[in-house]
Each structure stands twice: as C-alpha cells, then as structure tokens.
Amino acid sequence: MGEFSQVVADGMKRVCADFSVIAGLYGFHKTKNRLWVRTNDFCAESIYFHRHGSTYGAPRAPRVDIRVMLSIRVLSAPIAGGAIGIISDPARRVTGYAYHHRFNAKTGDTYERCIEELGLYLTEVAEPWFAEWRDPRKLMTHGELSNDARESLKTAISGNFNPDAISASLKALGVRVRG
C-alpha cells in the first residue's frame, strides 16, 4: 500500500459520512461505499463520488479530488443502458468558477469548503437536474435513454411493472427492499 493510501481512504470515508448528512436532507440514502440513492415510482436518482486518480494505483499525494456523478435509472429497465447521467467536471457556479470538490486528507486543508460546495452542487445542479427529468413522460424523450429503457418505462407508466427487473435494479444500486 502506498504512503498516502490509508490517509486518502480515511478522507474519502470522512467526506462520504459528512455528505450523507446533507444528502439525507433531500431523501437520499447511502447504499454503497460512495453511492446515495433516492427512488420514486419509476426511477432511482443517484449520486456517486468518483475519486480522481483512483484507477491509477496508490495515490501519490494526500489529495482527495471528487467527481460527482448523477444518474437517473429506470427501475424496470434491463440493467445495461437503463440510465442517463451527468458529471460535475463541466459544472460552474453562478460566479463562473468550478465547484471546489477537493481537499488535503492529511492536513484537512479546504475540507470545510469541499463539504460546503458538495452541498451547493447538490442544491444548485443535482436537484434541478433531477427535477427536470423526474416526469417519466419527459424522461422518455431524453436522447441518452436506451430504447429498452424507454420501452420499459412506457410499459411501467401504463401500469405493467416488471417486478424482477425492478428488484434487479434496486439490488444493483444497493437498495435494500423490506419484505
């Protein structure tokens, strides 16, 4: 394990725990390591944190830099291709600056700013985007939605739900279904 692996892992755990409090205010529940999910009748809205550099081996610095990934998944769709999404990279504040989603996990430098701006991203970008596509009839017009997902959504709107597909979607998202 690299010199900074544990401190970065601890930093990710800390930011996820603190973000869970913020996301919980909007009805999101942490279902997996870095995933928060909120469901409605037809879809699951999710927020996922990807740590930049996490696919390149052990971290070389104690920096945690988060890409926020938003998605809306049609619950009755086949697992592959049943979602639309956006990432935080191109998003800008009304001031024109990028959201500050990074901090030094060793020193804690800019941690509070990172948490604050993750909350701002949730209210300024995520919530409006989720609201824009929450209407299932509008969601069917989204260009990135696969044909299978579109047909599954159309079928669900007509009242014909596929319980097996819904169960598989919820399981893939880590949502526990109470029996």
GROMACS .gro file of C-alpha atoms in nm:
model
  179
    1MET     CA    1   0.000   0.000   0.000
    2GLY     CA    2   0.129   0.347  -0.089
    3GLU     CA    3   0.235   0.613   0.156
    4PHE     CA    4  -0.093   0.804   0.121
    5SER     CA    5  -0.336   0.517   0.061
    6GLN     CA    6  -0.475   0.500   0.415
    7VAL     CA    7  -0.500   0.876   0.468
    8VAL     CA    8  -0.682   0.916   0.134
    9ALA     CA    9  -0.913   0.623   0.213
   10ASP     CA   10  -0.991   0.777   0.554
   11GLY     CA   11  -1.050   1.114   0.386
   12MET     CA   12  -1.299   0.957   0.145
   13LYS     CA   13  -1.480   0.786   0.432
   14ARG     CA   14  -1.500   1.116   0.620
   15VAL     CA   15  -1.630   1.320   0.324
   16CYS     CA   16  -1.885   1.049   0.241
   17ALA     CA   17  -2.011   1.041   0.601
   18ASP     CA   18  -2.045   1.418   0.614
   19PHE     CA   19  -2.211   1.431   0.271
   20SER     CA   20  -2.458   1.162   0.383
   21VAL     CA   21  -2.599   1.409   0.636
   22ILE     CA   22  -2.652   1.671   0.362
   23ALA     CA   23  -2.792   1.424   0.108
   24GLY     CA   24  -3.022   1.277   0.372
   25LEU     CA   25  -3.197   1.613   0.398
   26TYR     CA   26  -3.307   1.558   0.036
   27GLY     CA   27  -3.422   1.199   0.083
   28PHE     CA   28  -3.106   1.025  -0.038
   29HIS     CA   29  -2.980   0.718   0.145
   30LYS     CA   30  -2.623   0.590   0.129
   31THR     CA   31  -2.648   0.241  -0.018
   32LYS     CA   32  -2.290   0.160  -0.110
   33ASN     CA   33  -1.944   0.296  -0.036
   34ARG     CA   34  -1.980   0.622  -0.233
   35LEU     CA   35  -2.338   0.597  -0.361
   36TRP     CA   36  -2.656   0.771  -0.248
   37VAL     CA   37  -2.995   0.675  -0.392
   38ARG     CA   38  -3.347   0.816  -0.383
   39THR     CA   39  -3.632   0.628  -0.552
   40ASN     CA   40  -3.971   0.720  -0.689
   41ASP     CA   41  -4.240   0.514  -0.864
   42PHE     CA   42  -4.048   0.464  -1.187
   43CYS     CA   43  -3.685   0.562  -1.132
   44ALA     CA   44  -3.391   0.581  -0.898
   45GLU     CA   45  -3.195   0.905  -0.872
   46SER     CA   46  -2.838   0.856  -0.763
   47ILE     CA   47  -2.527   1.047  -0.665
   48TYR     CA   48  -2.190   0.875  -0.687
   49PHE     CA   49  -1.846   1.002  -0.583
   50HIS     CA   50  -1.552   0.901  -0.802
   51ARG     CA   51  -1.211   0.991  -0.664
   52HIS     CA   52  -0.989   1.128  -0.941
   53GLY     CA   53  -0.683   0.911  -0.981
   54SER     CA   54  -0.836   0.609  -0.810
   55THR     CA   55  -0.793   0.394  -1.120
   56TYR     CA   56  -0.418   0.459  -1.142
   57GLY     CA   57  -0.297   0.270  -0.837
   58ALA     CA   58  -0.190   0.407  -0.499
   59PRO     CA   59  -0.227   0.784  -0.450
   60ARG     CA   60   0.093   0.986  -0.483
   61ALA     CA   61  -0.035   1.270  -0.266
   62PRO     CA   62  -0.286   1.306   0.020
   63ARG     CA   63  -0.526   1.496  -0.206
   64VAL     CA   64  -0.888   1.386  -0.243
   65ASP     CA   65  -1.044   1.522  -0.564
   66ILE     CA   66  -1.405   1.417  -0.622
   67ARG     CA   67  -1.600   1.387  -0.945
   68VAL     CA   68  -1.972   1.384  -0.867
   69MET     CA   69  -2.171   1.161  -1.100
   70LEU     CA   70  -2.550   1.197  -1.116
   71SER     CA   71  -2.779   0.945  -1.277
   72ILE     CA   72  -3.143   0.860  -1.320
   73ARG     CA   73  -3.213   0.491  -1.369
   74VAL     CA   74  -3.538   0.345  -1.499
   75LEU     CA   75  -3.613   0.078  -1.240
   76SER     CA   76  -3.798  -0.157  -1.477
   77ALA     CA   77  -3.527  -0.141  -1.746
   78PRO     CA   78  -3.270  -0.410  -1.816
   79ILE     CA   79  -2.954  -0.344  -1.613
   80ALA     CA   80  -2.739  -0.228  -1.907
   81GLY     CA   81  -2.839   0.104  -2.062
   82GLY     CA   82  -3.124   0.192  -1.830
   83ALA     CA   83  -2.990   0.528  -1.714
   84ILE     CA   84  -2.899   0.883  -1.808
   85GLY     CA   85  -2.634   1.084  -1.630
   86ILE     CA   86  -2.409   1.385  -1.597
   87ILE     CA   87  -2.075   1.451  -1.427
   88SER     CA   88  -1.963   1.751  -1.224
   89ASP     CA   89  -1.650   1.837  -1.424
   90PRO     CA   90  -1.805   2.097  -1.659
   91ALA     CA   91  -2.039   2.248  -1.397
   92ARG     CA   92  -1.975   2.607  -1.294
   93ARG     CA   93  -2.107   2.818  -1.009
   94VAL     CA   94  -2.300   3.134  -1.093
   95THR     CA   95  -1.970   3.313  -1.031
   96GLY     CA   96  -1.818   3.122  -1.325
   97TYR     CA   97  -1.581   2.920  -1.107
   98ALA     CA   98  -1.576   2.540  -1.087
   99TYR     CA   99  -1.713   2.371  -0.777
  100HIS     CA  100  -1.439   2.302  -0.522
  101HIS     CA  101  -1.465   1.926  -0.463
  102ARG     CA  102  -1.118   1.859  -0.328
  103PHE     CA  103  -0.919   1.874  -0.006
  104ASN     CA  104  -0.597   1.758   0.155
  105ALA     CA  105  -0.680   1.445   0.353
  106LYS     CA  106  -0.364   1.469   0.561
  107THR     CA  107  -0.394   1.832   0.676
  108GLY     CA  108  -0.768   1.886   0.629
  109ASP     CA  109  -0.690   2.197   0.423
  110THR     CA  110  -1.005   2.312   0.232
  111TYR     CA  111  -1.213   2.025   0.375
  112GLU     CA  112  -1.492   2.251   0.501
  113ARG     CA  113  -1.503   2.432   0.167
  114CYS     CA  114  -1.525   2.098  -0.013
  115ILE     CA  115  -1.821   1.983   0.202
  116GLU     CA  116  -1.993   2.319   0.158
  117GLU     CA  117  -1.953   2.309  -0.220
  118LEU     CA  118  -2.067   1.948  -0.243
  119GLY     CA  119  -2.385   2.069  -0.072
  120LEU     CA  120  -2.409   2.363  -0.312
  121TYR     CA  121  -2.363   2.129  -0.608
  122LEU     CA  122  -2.649   1.918  -0.474
  123THR     CA  123  -2.883   2.218  -0.446
  124GLU     CA  124  -2.767   2.419  -0.748
  125VAL     CA  125  -2.707   2.141  -1.003
  126ALA     CA  126  -2.830   1.798  -0.889
  127GLU     CA  127  -3.173   1.886  -0.755
  128PRO     CA  128  -3.273   2.100  -1.058
  129TRP     CA  129  -3.144   1.830  -1.296
  130PHE     CA  130  -3.331   1.553  -1.113
  131ALA     CA  131  -3.648   1.768  -1.107
  132GLU     CA  132  -3.617   1.841  -1.480
  133TRP     CA  133  -3.621   1.470  -1.568
  134ARG     CA  134  -3.845   1.335  -1.288
  135ASP     CA  135  -4.157   1.332  -1.508
  136PRO     CA  136  -4.140   0.985  -1.668
  137ARG     CA  137  -4.302   1.105  -1.991
  138LYS     CA  138  -4.035   1.370  -2.031
  139LEU     CA  139  -3.762   1.122  -1.939
  140MET     CA  140  -3.873   0.905  -2.233
  141THR     CA  141  -3.766   1.190  -2.466
  142HIS     CA  142  -3.409   1.203  -2.333
  143GLY     CA  143  -3.166   1.124  -2.615
  144GLU     CA  144  -2.932   0.916  -2.397
  145LEU     CA  145  -3.203   0.680  -2.271
  146SER     CA  146  -3.172   0.341  -2.442
  147ASN     CA  147  -3.462   0.206  -2.644
  148ASP     CA  148  -3.503  -0.083  -2.399
  149ALA     CA  149  -3.526   0.158  -2.107
  150ARG     CA  150  -3.769   0.379  -2.298
  151GLU     CA  151  -3.995   0.082  -2.373
  152SER     CA  152  -3.970  -0.043  -2.013
  153LEU     CA  153  -4.067   0.300  -1.884
  154LYS     CA  154  -4.358   0.323  -2.128
  155THR     CA  155  -4.481  -0.017  -2.010
  156ALA     CA  156  -4.446   0.082  -1.643
  157ILE     CA  157  -4.636   0.407  -1.698
  158SER     CA  158  -4.924   0.204  -1.841
  159GLY     CA  159  -4.934   0.010  -1.512
  160ASN     CA  160  -4.743  -0.303  -1.613
  161PHE     CA  161  -4.445  -0.323  -1.380
  162ASN     CA  162  -4.174  -0.586  -1.413
  163PRO     CA  163  -4.103  -0.685  -1.052
  164ASP     CA  164  -3.795  -0.892  -1.143
  165ALA     CA  165  -3.635  -0.602  -1.333
  166ILE     CA  166  -3.719  -0.359  -1.053
  167SER     CA  167  -3.572  -0.596  -0.795
  168ALA     CA  168  -3.254  -0.636  -1.004
  169SER     CA  169  -3.220  -0.258  -1.042
  170LEU     CA  170  -3.262  -0.197  -0.671
  171LYS     CA  171  -3.013  -0.473  -0.591
  172ALA     CA  172  -2.757  -0.324  -0.834
  173LEU     CA  173  -2.798   0.013  -0.660
  174GLY     CA  174  -2.761  -0.143  -0.316
  175VAL     CA  175  -3.115  -0.053  -0.211
  176ARG     CA  176  -3.247  -0.295   0.047
  177VAL     CA  177  -3.606  -0.390  -0.010
  178ARG     CA  178  -3.805  -0.459   0.302
  179GLY     CA  179  -4.020  -0.769   0.265
   0.00000   0.00000   0.00000
